[in-house]
Coordinates of C-alpha atoms in Angstrom, one line a residue:
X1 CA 36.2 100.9 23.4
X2 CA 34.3 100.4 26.6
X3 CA 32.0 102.6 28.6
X4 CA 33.5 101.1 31.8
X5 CA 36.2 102.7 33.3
X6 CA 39.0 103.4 31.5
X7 CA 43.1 103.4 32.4
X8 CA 46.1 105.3 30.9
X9 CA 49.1 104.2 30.5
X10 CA 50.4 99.9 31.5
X11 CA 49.1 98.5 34.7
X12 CA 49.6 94.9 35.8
X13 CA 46.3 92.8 36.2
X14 CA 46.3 88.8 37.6
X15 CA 45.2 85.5 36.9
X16 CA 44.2 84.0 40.0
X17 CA 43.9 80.7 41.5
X18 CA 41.7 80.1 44.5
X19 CA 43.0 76.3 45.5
X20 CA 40.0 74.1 47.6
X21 CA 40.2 73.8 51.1
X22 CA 43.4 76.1 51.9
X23 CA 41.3 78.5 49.9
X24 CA 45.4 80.4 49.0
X25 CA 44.7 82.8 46.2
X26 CA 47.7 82.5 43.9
X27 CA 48.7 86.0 41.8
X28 CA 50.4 86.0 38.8
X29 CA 51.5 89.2 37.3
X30 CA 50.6 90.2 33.6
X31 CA 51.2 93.0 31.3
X32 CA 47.9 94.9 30.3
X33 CA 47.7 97.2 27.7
X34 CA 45.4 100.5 28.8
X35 CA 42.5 100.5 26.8
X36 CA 42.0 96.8 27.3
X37 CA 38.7 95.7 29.1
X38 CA 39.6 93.3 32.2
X39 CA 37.2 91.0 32.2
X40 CA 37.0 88.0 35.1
X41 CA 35.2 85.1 34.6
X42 CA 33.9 82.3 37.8
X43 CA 32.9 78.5 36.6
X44 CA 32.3 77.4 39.5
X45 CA 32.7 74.0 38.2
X46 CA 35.4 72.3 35.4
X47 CA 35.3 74.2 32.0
X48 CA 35.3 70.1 30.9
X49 CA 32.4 69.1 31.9
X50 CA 30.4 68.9 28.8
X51 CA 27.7 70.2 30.3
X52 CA 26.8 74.2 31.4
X53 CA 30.1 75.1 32.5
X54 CA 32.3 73.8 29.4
X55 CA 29.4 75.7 27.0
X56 CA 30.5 78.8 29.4
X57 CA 34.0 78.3 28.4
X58 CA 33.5 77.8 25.0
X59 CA 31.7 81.0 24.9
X60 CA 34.6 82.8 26.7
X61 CA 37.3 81.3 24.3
X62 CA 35.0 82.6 21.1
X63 CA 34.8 85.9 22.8
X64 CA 38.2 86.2 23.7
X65 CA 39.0 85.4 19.5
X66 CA 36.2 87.8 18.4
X67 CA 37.7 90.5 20.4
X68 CA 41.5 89.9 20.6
X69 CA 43.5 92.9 21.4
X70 CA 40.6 94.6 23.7
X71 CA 40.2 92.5 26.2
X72 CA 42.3 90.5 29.2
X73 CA 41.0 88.0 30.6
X74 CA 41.1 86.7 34.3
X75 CA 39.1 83.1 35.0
X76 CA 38.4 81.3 38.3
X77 CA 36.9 77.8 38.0
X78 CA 36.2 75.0 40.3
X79 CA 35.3 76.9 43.5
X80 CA 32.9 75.5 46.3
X81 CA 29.7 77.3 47.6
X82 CA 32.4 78.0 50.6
X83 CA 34.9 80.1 48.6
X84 CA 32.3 81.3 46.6
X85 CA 32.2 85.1 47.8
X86 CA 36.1 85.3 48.3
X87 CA 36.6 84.2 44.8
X88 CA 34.0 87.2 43.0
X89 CA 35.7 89.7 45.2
X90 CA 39.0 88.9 44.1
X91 CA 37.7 89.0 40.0
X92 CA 35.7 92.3 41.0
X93 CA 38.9 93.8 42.8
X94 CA 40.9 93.6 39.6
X95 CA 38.5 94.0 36.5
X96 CA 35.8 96.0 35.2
X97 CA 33.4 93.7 34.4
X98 CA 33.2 90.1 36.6
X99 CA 30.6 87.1 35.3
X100 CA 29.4 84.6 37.1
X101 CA 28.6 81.5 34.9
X102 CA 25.6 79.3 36.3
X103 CA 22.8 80.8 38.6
X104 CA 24.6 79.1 41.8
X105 CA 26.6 82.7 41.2
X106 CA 23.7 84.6 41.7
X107 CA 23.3 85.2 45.7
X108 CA 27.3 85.8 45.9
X109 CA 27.3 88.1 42.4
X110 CA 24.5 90.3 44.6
X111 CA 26.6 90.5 48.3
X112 CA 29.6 91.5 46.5
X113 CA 28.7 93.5 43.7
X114 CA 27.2 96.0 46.5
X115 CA 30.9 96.4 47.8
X116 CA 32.2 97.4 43.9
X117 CA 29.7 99.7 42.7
X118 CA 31.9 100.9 39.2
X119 CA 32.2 97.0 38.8
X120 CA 29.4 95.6 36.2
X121 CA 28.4 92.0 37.1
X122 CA 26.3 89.7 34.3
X123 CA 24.8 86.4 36.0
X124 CA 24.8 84.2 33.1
X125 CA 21.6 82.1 34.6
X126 CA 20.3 84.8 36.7
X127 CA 16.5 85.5 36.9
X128 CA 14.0 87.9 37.4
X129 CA 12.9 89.7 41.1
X130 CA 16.0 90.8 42.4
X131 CA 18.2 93.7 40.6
X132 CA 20.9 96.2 41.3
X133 CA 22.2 99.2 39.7
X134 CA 25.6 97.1 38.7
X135 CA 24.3 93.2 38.1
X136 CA 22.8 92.1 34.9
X137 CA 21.0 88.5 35.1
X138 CA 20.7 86.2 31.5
X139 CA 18.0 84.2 32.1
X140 CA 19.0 81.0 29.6
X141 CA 14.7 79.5 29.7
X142 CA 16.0 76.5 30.6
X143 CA 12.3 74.9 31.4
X144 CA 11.2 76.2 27.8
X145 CA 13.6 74.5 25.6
X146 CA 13.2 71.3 28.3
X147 CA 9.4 71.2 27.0
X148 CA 10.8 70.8 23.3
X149 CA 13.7 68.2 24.8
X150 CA 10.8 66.2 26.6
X151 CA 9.2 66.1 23.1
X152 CA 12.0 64.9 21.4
X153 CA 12.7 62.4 23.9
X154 CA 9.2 60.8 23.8
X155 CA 9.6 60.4 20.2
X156 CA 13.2 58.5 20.3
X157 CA 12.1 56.3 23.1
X158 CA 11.9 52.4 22.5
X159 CA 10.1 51.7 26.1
X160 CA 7.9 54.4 27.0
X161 CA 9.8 55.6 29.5
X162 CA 12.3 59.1 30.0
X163 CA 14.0 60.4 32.8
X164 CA 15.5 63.7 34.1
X165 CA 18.1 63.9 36.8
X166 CA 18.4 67.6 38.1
X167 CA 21.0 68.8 40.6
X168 CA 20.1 71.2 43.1
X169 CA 16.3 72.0 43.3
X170 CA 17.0 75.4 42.9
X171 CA 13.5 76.6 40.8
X172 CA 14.7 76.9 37.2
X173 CA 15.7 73.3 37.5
X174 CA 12.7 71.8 39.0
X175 CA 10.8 74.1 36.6
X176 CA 12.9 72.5 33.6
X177 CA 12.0 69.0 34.8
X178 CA 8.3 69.8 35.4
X179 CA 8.5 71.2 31.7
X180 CA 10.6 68.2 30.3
X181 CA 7.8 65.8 31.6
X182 CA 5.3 67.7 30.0
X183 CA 6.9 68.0 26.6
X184 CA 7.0 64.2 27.2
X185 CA 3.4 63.9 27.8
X186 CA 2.3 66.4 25.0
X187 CA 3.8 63.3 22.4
X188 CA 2.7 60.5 24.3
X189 CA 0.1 60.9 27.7
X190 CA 0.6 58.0 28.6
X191 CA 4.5 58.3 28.6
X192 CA 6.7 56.7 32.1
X193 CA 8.2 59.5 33.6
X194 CA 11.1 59.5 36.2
X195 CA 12.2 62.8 38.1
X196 CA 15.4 63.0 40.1
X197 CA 17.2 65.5 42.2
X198 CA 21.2 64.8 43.4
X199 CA 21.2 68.0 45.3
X200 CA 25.0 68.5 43.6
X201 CA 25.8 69.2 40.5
X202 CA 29.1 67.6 40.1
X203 CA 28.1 64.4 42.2
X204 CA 29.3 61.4 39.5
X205 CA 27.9 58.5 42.3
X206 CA 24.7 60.5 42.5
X207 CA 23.7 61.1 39.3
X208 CA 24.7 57.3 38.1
X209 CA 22.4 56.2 41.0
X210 CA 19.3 58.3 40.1
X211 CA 19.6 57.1 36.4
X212 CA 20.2 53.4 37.0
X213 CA 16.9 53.4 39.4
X214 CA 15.2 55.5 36.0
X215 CA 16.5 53.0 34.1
X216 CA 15.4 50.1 36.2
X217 CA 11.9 51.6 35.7
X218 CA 12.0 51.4 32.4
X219 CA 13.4 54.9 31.1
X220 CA 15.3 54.4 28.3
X221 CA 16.3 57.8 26.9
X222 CA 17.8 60.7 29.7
X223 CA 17.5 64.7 29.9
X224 CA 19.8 66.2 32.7
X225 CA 20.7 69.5 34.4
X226 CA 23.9 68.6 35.3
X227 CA 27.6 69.9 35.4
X228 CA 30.2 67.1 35.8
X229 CA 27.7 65.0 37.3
X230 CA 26.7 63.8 34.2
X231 CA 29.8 61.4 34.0
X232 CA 27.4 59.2 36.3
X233 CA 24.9 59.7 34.2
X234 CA 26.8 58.6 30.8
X235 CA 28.2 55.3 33.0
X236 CA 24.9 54.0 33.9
X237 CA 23.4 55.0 30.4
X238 CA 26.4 53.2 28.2
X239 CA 26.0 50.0 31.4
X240 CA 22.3 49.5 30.3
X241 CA 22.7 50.5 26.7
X242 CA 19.9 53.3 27.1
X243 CA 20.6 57.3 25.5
X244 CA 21.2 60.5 26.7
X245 CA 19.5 63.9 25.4
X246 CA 22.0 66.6 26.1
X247 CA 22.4 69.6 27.6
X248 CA 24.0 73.5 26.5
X249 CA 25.8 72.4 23.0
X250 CA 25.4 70.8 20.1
X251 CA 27.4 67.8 19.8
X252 CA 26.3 65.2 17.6
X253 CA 28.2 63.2 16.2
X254 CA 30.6 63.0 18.9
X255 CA 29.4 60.1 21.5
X256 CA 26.6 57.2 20.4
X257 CA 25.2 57.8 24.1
X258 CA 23.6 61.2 22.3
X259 CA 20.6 60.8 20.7
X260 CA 20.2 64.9 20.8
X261 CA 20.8 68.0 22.2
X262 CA 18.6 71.1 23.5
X263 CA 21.2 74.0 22.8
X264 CA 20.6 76.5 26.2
X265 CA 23.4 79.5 25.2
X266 CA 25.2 79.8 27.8
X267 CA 28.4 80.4 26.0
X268 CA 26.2 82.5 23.8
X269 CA 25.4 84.6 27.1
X270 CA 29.0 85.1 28.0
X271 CA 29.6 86.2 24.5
X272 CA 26.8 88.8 24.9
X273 CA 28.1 90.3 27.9
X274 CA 31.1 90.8 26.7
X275 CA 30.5 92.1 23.5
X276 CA 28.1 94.5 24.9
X277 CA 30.7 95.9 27.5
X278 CA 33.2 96.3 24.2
X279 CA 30.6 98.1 22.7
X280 CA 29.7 100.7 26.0
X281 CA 26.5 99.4 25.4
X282 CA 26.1 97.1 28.8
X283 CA 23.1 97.5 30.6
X284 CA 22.0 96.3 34.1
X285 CA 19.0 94.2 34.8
X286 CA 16.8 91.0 33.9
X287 CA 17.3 90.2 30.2
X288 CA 15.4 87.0 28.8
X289 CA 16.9 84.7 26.1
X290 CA 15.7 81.3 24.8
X291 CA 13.9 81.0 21.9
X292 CA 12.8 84.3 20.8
X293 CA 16.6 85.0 20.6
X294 CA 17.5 83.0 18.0
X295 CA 19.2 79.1 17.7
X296 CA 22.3 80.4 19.4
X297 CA 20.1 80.8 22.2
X298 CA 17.9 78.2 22.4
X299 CA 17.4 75.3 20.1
X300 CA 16.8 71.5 19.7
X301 CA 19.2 69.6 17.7
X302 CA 17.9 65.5 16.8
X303 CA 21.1 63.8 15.8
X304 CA 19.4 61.4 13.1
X305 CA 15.9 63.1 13.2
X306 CA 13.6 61.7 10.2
X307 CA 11.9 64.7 8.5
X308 CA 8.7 64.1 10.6
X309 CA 10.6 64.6 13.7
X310 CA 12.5 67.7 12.4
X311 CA 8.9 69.1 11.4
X312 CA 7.3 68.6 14.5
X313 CA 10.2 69.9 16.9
X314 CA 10.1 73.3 14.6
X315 CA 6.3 73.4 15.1
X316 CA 6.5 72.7 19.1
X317 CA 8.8 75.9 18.9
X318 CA 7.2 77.8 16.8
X319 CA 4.1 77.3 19.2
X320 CA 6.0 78.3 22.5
X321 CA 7.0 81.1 20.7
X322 CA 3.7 82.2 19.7
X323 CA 2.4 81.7 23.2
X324 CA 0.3 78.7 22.2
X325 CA 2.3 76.4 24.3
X326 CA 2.9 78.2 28.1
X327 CA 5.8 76.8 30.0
X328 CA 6.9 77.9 33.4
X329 CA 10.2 80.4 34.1
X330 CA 13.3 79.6 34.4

């Protein structure tokens, strides 16, 4: 079983709801079997998003298969900044190990994983500088693998021209745009490049504004960091008949507005912290992923690639890997 602490005998555990605005927590009373793991889970955005916060899930779900039996579950989603805080110290109240999915967790995850010290906290986007005793961050290398999207991006575009809309400018996101504009410039210097910021996520109006001005500067293929935001970003592309390069998961085949897909694991991170908590084998502190960790971790995935494309990708990898490419953190 689990390192973390353990129970004897049946307790009760809860699903909880925290509901926007009235921030009400709603508690729902569950049989739990004693040598089960609680684990809670916060997406702070929709698990349908097809963007960071779905991949989460999807993670979650595989976990929850891989390891039916030893583990119950408690999830959270769609929380503002706001409720934030109220909503990890109602996971950490009732489980043994709480994780916060996206690095907008990561300044809440610290404030309250002080106040449960036998809790174990993962931050599945968390970086490097700040650590605690009970708080492990999974830095996804989101502005590596948005080098090798920039790459791919040059090579499927018709006009010269790529854009990336961002969300917040927290630094991993700006970093991953700096890096996705480079990757751009690395297969064509004298590439158009279009860099926008929402400042939210989740903002549909937003998003489709930033890529219709991209578009109207001639960007014709689009890389985002985006959560549901990118619902603007799909209207404007499938509007203007221009592509999207997509974010977290593998997807092809699914939507003509995809041309690709860098794969950032996020659900691949959730899967590792559980797994390791099963195992007793949990550790705190900064852990790096991306592409030294393997394709579930990091990847780039051309939907009709020719073999010139798939060869040149794979070298671009191989070359960050090596250190021969340097990209920035985050």
């Amino acid at each position: 079983m689990s390192n973390l602490q353990s129970r004897s005998g049946v307790v009760l555990s809860f699903t909880a709801a925290l509901f926007m605005g009235a921030s009400a927590i709603l508690l729902v009373p569950q049989v739990q079997a004693a040598d089960q793991l609680t684990v809670g889970v916060l997406i702070p955005g929709s698990k349908s998003d097809k963007g960071w916060m779905e991949s989460g899930y999807d993670g979650l779900m595989a976990a929850e298969q891989a390891h039916e039996g030893e583990i119950k579950v408690q999830m959270i989603e769609n929380i503002s900044y706001a409720d934030m805080e109220q909503a990890l110290t109602n996971l950490a109240s009732r489980n043994e190990l709480v994780i916060g999915i996206g690095g907008q967790t990561q300044a809440a995850v610290f404030k309250v994983a002080k106040r449960f010290p036998n809790t174990h906290f993962s931050i599945v986007g968390g970086n490097a500088g700040t650590e605690a005793p009970n708080v492990a961050g999974y830095d996804v290398k989101q502005a590596e693998i948005a080098y090798v999207a920039g790459a791919a991006a040059a090579m499927l575009s018709k006009t010269g021209g790529v854009s990336y809309v961002g969300g917040m400018e927290l630094p991993s996101i700006v970093n991953a745009g700096t890096e996705f504009g480079n990757g751009a410039r690395s297969i064509n210097p004298d590439i158009k490049f279009i860099e926008n910021y929402t400042g939210d996520f989740d903002n549909v109006a937003m998003a489709k504004e930033a890529t219709l001005a991209a578009i109207a500067q001639g960007a014709d293929v689009h890389y985002h960091i985006l959560n549901l935001g990118l619902r603007g970003m799909e209207q404007a592309a499938k509007e203007q008949g221009t592509h999207i390069v997509g974010s977290y998961t593998n997807r092809c085949g699914s939507d003509p507005l995809y041309v690709g897909y860098s794969i950032t694991g996020v659900g691949y991170q959730v899967q590792y912290a559980i797994d390791q908590a099963v195992a007793g084998t949990w550790v705190p502190g900064y852990k790096a992923f991306g592409l030294n960790m393997g394709p579930e971790a990091a990847d780039m995935q051309v939907c009709n690639a020719t073999p010139e494309m798939e060869d040149k990708l794979e070298q671009i990898m191989q070359d960050i890997k090596d250190g021969k490419i340097s990209v920035l953190e985050g």
